[in-house]
mmCIF file with all atom_site columns, C-alpha atoms in Angstrom:
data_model
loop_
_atom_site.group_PDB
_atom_site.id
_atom_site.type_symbol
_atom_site.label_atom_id
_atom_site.label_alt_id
_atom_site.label_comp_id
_atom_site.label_asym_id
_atom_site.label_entity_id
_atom_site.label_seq_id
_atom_site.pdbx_PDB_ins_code
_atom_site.Cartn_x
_atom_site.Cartn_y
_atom_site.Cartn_z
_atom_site.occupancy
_atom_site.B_iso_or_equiv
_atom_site.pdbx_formal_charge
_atom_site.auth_seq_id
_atom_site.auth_comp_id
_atom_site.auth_asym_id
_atom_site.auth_atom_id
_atom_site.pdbx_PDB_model_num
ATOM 1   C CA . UNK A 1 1   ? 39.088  -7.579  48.208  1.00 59.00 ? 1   UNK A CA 1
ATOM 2   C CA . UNK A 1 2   ? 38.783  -9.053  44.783  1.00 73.00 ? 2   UNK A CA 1
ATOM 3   C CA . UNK A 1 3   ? 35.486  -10.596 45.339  1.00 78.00 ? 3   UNK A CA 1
ATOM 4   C CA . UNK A 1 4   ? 34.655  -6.875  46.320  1.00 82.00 ? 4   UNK A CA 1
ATOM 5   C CA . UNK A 1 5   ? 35.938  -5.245  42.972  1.00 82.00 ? 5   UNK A CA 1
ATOM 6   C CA . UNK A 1 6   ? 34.498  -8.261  41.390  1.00 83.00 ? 6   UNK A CA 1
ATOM 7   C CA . UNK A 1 7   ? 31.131  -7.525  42.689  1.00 83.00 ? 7   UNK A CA 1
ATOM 8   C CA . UNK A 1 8   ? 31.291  -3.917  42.059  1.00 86.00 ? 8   UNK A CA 1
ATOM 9   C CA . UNK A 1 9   ? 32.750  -4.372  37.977  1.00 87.00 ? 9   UNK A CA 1
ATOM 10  C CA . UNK A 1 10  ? 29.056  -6.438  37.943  1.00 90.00 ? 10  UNK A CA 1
ATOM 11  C CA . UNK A 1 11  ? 27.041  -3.392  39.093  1.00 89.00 ? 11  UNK A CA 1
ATOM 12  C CA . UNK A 1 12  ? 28.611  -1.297  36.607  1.00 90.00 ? 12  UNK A CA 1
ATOM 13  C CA . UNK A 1 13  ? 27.792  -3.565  34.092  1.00 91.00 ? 13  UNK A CA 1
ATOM 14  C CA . UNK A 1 14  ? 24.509  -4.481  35.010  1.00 91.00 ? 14  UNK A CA 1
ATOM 15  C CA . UNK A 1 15  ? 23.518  -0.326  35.139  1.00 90.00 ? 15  UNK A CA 1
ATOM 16  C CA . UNK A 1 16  ? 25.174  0.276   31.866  1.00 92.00 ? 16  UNK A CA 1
ATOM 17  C CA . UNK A 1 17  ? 23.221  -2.546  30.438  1.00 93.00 ? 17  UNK A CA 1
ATOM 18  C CA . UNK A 1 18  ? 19.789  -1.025  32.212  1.00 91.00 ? 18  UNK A CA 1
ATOM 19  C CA . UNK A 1 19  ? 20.166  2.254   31.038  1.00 93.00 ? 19  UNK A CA 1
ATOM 20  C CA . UNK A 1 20  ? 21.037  1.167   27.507  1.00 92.00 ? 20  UNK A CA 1
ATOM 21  C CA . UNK A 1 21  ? 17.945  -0.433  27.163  1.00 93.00 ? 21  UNK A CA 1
ATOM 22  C CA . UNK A 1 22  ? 16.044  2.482   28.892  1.00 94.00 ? 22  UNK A CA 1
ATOM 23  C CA . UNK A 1 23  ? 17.715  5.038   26.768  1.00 94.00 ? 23  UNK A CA 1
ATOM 24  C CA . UNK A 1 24  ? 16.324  3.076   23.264  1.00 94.00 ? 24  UNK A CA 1
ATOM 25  C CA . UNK A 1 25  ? 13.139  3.307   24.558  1.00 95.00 ? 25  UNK A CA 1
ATOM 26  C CA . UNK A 1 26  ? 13.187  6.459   25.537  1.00 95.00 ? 26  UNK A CA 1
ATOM 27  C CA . UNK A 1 27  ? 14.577  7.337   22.115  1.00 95.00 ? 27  UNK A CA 1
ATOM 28  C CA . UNK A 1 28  ? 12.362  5.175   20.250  1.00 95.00 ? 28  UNK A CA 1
ATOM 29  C CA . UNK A 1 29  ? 9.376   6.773   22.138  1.00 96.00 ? 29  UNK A CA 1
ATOM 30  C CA . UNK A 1 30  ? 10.403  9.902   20.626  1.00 97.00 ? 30  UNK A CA 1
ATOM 31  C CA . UNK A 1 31  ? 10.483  8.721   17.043  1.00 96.00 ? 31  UNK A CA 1
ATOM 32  C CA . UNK A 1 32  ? 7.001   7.422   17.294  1.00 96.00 ? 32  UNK A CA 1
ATOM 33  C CA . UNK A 1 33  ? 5.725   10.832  18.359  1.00 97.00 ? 33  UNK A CA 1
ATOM 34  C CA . UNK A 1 34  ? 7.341   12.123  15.125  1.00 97.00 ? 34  UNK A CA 1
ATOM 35  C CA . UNK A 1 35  ? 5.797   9.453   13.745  1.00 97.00 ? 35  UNK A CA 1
ATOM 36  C CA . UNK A 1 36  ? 1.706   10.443  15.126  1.00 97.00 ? 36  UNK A CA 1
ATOM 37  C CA . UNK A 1 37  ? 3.172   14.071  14.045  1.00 98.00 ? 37  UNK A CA 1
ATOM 38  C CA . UNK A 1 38  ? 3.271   12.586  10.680  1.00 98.00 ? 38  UNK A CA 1
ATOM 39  C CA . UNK A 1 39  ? 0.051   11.120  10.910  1.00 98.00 ? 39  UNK A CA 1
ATOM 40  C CA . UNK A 1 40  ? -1.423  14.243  11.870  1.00 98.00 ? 40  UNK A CA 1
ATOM 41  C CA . UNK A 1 41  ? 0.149   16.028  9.376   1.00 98.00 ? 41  UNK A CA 1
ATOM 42  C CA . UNK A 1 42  ? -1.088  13.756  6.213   1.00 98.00 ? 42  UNK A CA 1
ATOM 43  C CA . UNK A 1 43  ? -4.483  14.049  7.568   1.00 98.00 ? 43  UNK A CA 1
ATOM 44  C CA . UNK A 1 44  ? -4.520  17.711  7.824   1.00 98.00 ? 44  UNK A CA 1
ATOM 45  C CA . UNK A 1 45  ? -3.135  17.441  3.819   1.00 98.00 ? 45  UNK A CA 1
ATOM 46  C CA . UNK A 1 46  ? -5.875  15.461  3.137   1.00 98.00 ? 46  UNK A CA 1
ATOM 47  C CA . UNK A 1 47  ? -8.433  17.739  4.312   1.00 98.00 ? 47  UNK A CA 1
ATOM 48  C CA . UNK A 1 48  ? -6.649  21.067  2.671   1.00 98.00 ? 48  UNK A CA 1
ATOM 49  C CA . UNK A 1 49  ? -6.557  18.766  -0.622  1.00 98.00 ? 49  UNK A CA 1
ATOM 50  C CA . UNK A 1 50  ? -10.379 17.728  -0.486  1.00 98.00 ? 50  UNK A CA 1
ATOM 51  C CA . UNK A 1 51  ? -11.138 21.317  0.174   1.00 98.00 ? 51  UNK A CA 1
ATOM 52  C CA . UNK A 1 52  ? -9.649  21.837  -3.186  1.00 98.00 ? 52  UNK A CA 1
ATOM 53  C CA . UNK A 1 53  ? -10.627 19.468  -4.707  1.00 98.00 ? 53  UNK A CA 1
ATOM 54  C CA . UNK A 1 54  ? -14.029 20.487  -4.223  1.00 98.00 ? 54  UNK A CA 1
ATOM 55  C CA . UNK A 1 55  ? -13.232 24.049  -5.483  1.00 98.00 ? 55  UNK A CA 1
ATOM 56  C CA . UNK A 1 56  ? -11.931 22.718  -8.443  1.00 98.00 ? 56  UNK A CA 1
ATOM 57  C CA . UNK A 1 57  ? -15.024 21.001  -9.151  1.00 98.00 ? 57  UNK A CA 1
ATOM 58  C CA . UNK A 1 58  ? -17.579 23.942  -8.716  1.00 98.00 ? 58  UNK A CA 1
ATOM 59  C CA . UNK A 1 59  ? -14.659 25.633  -11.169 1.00 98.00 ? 59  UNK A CA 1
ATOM 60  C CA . UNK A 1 60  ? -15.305 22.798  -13.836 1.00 97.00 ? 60  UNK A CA 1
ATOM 61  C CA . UNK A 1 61  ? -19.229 22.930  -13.242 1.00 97.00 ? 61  UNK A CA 1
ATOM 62  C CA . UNK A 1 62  ? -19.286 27.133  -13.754 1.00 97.00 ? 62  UNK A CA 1
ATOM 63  C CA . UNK A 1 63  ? -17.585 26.900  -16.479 1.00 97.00 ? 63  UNK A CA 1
ATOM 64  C CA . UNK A 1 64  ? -19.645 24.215  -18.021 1.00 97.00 ? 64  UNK A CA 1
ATOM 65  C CA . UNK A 1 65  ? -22.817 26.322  -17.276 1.00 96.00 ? 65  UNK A CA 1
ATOM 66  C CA . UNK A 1 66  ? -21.466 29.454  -18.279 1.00 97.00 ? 66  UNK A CA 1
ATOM 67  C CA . UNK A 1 67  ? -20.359 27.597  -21.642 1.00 96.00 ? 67  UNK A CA 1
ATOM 68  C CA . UNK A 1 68  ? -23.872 26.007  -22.136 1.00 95.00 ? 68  UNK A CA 1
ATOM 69  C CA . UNK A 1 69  ? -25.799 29.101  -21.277 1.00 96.00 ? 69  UNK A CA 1
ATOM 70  C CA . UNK A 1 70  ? -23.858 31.278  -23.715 1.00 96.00 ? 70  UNK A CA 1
ATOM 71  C CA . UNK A 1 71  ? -24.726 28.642  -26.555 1.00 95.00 ? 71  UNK A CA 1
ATOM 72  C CA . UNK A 1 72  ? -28.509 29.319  -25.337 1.00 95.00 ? 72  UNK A CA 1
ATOM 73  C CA . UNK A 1 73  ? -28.876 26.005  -23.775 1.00 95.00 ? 73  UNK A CA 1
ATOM 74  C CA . UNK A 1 74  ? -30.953 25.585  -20.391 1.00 96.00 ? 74  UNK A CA 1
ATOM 75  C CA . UNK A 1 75  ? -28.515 24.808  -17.800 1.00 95.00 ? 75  UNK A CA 1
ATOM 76  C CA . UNK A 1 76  ? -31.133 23.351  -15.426 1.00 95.00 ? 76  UNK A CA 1
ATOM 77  C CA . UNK A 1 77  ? -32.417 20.467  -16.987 1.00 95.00 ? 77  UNK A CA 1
ATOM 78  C CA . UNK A 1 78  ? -31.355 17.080  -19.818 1.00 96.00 ? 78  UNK A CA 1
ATOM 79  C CA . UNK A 1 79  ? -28.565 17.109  -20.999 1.00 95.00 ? 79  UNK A CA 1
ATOM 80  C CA . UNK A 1 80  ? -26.898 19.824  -20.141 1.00 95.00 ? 80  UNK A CA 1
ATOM 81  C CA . UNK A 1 81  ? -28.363 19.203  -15.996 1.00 96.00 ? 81  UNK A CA 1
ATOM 82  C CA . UNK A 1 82  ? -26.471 15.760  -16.818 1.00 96.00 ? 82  UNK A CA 1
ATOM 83  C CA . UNK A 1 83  ? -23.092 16.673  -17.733 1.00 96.00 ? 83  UNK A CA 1
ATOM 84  C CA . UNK A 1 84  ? -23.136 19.032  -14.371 1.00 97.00 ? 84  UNK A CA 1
ATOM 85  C CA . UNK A 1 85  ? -24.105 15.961  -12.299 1.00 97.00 ? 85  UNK A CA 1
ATOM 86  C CA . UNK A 1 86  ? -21.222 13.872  -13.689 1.00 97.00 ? 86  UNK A CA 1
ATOM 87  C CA . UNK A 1 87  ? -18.865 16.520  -13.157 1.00 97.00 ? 87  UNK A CA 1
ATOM 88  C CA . UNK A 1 88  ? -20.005 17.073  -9.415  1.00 98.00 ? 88  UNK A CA 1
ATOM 89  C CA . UNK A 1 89  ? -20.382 12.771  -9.035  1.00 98.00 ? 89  UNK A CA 1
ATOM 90  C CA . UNK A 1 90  ? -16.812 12.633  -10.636 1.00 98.00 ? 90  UNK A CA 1
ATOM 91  C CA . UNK A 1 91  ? -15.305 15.697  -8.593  1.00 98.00 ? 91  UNK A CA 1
ATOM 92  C CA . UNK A 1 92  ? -16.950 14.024  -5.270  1.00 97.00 ? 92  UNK A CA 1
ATOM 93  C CA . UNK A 1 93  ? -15.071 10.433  -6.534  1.00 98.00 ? 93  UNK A CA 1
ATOM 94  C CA . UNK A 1 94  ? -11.670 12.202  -6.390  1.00 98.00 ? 94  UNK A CA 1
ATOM 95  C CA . UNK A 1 95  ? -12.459 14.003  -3.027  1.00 98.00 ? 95  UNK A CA 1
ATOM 96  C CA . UNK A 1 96  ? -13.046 10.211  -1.632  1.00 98.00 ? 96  UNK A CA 1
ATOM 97  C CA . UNK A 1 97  ? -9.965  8.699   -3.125  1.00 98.00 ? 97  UNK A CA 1
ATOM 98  C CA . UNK A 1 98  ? -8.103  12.097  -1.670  1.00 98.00 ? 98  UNK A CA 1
ATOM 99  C CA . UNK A 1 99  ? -9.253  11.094  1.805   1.00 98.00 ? 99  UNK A CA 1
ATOM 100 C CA . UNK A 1 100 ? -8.812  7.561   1.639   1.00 98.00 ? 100 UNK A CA 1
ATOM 101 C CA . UNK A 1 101 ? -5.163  8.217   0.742   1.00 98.00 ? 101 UNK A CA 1
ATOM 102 C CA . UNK A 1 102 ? -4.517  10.313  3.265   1.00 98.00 ? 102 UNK A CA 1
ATOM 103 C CA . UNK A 1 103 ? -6.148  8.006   5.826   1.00 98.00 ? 103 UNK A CA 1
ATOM 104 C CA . UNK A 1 104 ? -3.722  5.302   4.461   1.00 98.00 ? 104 UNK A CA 1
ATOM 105 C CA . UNK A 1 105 ? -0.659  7.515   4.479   1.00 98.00 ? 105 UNK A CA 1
ATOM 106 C CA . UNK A 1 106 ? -1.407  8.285   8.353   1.00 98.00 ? 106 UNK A CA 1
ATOM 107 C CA . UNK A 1 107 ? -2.294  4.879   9.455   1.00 98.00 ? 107 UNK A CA 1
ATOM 108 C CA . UNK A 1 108 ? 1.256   3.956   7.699   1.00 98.00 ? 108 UNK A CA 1
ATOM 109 C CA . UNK A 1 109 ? 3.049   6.564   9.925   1.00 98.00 ? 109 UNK A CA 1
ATOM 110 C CA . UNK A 1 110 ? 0.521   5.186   12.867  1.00 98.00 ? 110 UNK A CA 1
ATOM 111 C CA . UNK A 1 111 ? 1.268   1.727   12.316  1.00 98.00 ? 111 UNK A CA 1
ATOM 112 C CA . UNK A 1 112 ? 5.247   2.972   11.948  1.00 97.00 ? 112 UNK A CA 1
ATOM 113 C CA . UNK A 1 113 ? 4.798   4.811   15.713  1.00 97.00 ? 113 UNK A CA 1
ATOM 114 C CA . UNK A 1 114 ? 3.205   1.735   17.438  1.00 97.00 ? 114 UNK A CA 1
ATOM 115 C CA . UNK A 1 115 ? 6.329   -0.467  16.051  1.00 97.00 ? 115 UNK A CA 1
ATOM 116 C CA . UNK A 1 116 ? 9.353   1.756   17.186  1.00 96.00 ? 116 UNK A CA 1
ATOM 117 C CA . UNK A 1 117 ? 7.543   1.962   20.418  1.00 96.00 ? 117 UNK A CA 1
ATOM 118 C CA . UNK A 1 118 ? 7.207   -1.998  20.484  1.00 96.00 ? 118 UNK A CA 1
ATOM 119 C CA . UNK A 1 119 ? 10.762  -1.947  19.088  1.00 94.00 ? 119 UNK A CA 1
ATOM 120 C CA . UNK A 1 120 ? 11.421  0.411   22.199  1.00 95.00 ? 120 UNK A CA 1
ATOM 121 C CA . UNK A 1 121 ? 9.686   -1.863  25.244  1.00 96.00 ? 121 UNK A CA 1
ATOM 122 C CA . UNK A 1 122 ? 11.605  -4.402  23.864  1.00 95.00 ? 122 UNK A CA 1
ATOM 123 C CA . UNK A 1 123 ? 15.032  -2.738  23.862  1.00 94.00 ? 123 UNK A CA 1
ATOM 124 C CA . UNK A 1 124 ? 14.108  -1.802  27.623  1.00 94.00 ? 124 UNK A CA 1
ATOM 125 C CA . UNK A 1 125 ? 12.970  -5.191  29.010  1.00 95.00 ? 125 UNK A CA 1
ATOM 126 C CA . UNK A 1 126 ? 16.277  -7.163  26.879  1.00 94.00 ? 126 UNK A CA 1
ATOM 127 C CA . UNK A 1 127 ? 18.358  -4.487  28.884  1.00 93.00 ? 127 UNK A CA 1
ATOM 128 C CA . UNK A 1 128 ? 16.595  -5.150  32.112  1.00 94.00 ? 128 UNK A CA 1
ATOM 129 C CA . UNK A 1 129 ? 17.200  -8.836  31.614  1.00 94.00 ? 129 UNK A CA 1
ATOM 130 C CA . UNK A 1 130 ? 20.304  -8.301  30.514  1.00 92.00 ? 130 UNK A CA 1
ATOM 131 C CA . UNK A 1 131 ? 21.338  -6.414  33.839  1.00 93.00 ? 131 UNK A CA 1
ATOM 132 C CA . UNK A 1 132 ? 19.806  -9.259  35.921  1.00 92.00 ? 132 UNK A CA 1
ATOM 133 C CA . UNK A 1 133 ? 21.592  -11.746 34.029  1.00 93.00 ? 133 UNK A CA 1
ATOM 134 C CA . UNK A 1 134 ? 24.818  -9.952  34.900  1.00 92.00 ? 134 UNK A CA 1
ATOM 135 C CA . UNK A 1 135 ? 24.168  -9.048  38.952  1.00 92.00 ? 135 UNK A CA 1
ATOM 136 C CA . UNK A 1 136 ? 23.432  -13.205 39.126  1.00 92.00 ? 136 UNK A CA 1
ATOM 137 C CA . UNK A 1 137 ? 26.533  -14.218 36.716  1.00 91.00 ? 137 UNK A CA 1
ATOM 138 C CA . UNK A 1 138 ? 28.768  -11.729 38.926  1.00 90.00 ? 138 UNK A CA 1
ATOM 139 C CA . UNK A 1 139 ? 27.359  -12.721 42.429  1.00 90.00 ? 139 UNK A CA 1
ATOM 140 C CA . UNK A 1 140 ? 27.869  -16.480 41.151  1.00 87.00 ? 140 UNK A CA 1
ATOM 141 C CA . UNK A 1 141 ? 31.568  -15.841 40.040  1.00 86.00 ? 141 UNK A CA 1
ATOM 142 C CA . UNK A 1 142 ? 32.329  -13.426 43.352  1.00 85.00 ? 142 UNK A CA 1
ATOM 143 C CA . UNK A 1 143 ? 31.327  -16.382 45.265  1.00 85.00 ? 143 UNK A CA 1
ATOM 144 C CA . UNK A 1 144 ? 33.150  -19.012 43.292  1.00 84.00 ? 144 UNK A CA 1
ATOM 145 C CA . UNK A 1 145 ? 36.207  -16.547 43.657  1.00 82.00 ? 145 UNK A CA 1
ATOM 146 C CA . UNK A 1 146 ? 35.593  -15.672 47.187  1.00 79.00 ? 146 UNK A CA 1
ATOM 147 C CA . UNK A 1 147 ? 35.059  -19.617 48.062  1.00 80.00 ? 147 UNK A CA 1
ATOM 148 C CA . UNK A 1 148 ? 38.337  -20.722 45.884  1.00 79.00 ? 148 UNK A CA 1
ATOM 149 C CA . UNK A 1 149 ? 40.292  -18.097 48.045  1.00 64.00 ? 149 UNK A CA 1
ATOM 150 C CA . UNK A 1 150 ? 38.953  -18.894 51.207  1.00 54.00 ? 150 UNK A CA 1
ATOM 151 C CA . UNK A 1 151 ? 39.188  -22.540 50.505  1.00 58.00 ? 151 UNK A CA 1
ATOM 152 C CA . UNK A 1 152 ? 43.183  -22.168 49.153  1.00 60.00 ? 152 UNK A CA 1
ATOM 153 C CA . UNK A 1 153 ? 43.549  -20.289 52.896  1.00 55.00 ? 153 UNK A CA 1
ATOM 154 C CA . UNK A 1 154 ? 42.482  -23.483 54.880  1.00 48.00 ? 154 UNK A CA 1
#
């Protein structure tokens, strides 16, 4: 009867241990879709900010025409042609370093994702091991028990 209770106190064991591990990566599967949420999310920022960005610039460039035309200057050519190229060469630099930031932020919260769910594969196989670890240490011991009693009866 003991070897019996013995063997059953293993299975509960070795099924705790299995769904522990199961349940992290479960859980941790979950945090790494928050975390391609994220990713999602900064790249849809990014795009909204360029889009600004880019309004802000033709802002900067009317204004400098409207400026330069009022003081009777021809907006369409020298000087006046060159500071509206800088403006739209400087206004396209800051839409670039907008996107490459937000490509950086998601592939942070991408890189973040692909970790927890490593972190979570992990948890699952340690608590698959760690179930088959206990079924063969309680089998060994029921034996041992069952094989002490039996050998105490002859």
């Amino acid at each position: 009867m003991g070897s019996v209770a013995m063997l059953a106190g293993t299975a509960v064991s070795a099924y705790s241990q299995y769904s522990s591990g199961q349940s992290q990566r479960a859980l941790a599967e979950k945090q790494a879709n928050y975390g391609e949420q994220q990713a999602q999310d900064a790249l849809a920022r990014g795009v909204e900010a360029e889009r600004r960005q880019r309004l802000q610039t033709r802002g900067v460039i009317g204004a400098q025409r409207a400026s330069l035309a009022a003081q009777g200057v021809d907006v369409n050519e020298g000087s006046a042609l060159d500071v509206q190229t800088s403006a739209a060469t400087i206004g396209e630099l800051d839409v670039q370093t907008i996107r490459r930031n937000s490509q950086l932020e998601a592939w942070g919260f991408r890189v973040g994702a692909a970790d927890t769910r490593a972190r979570g594969q992990i948890a699952a196989q340690a608590g698959a091991m760690n179930a088959t670890g206990t079924i063969l240490g309680g089998i060994s011991r029921s034996y041992a028990y069952s094989r002490g009693v039996a050998d105490k009866k002859v």
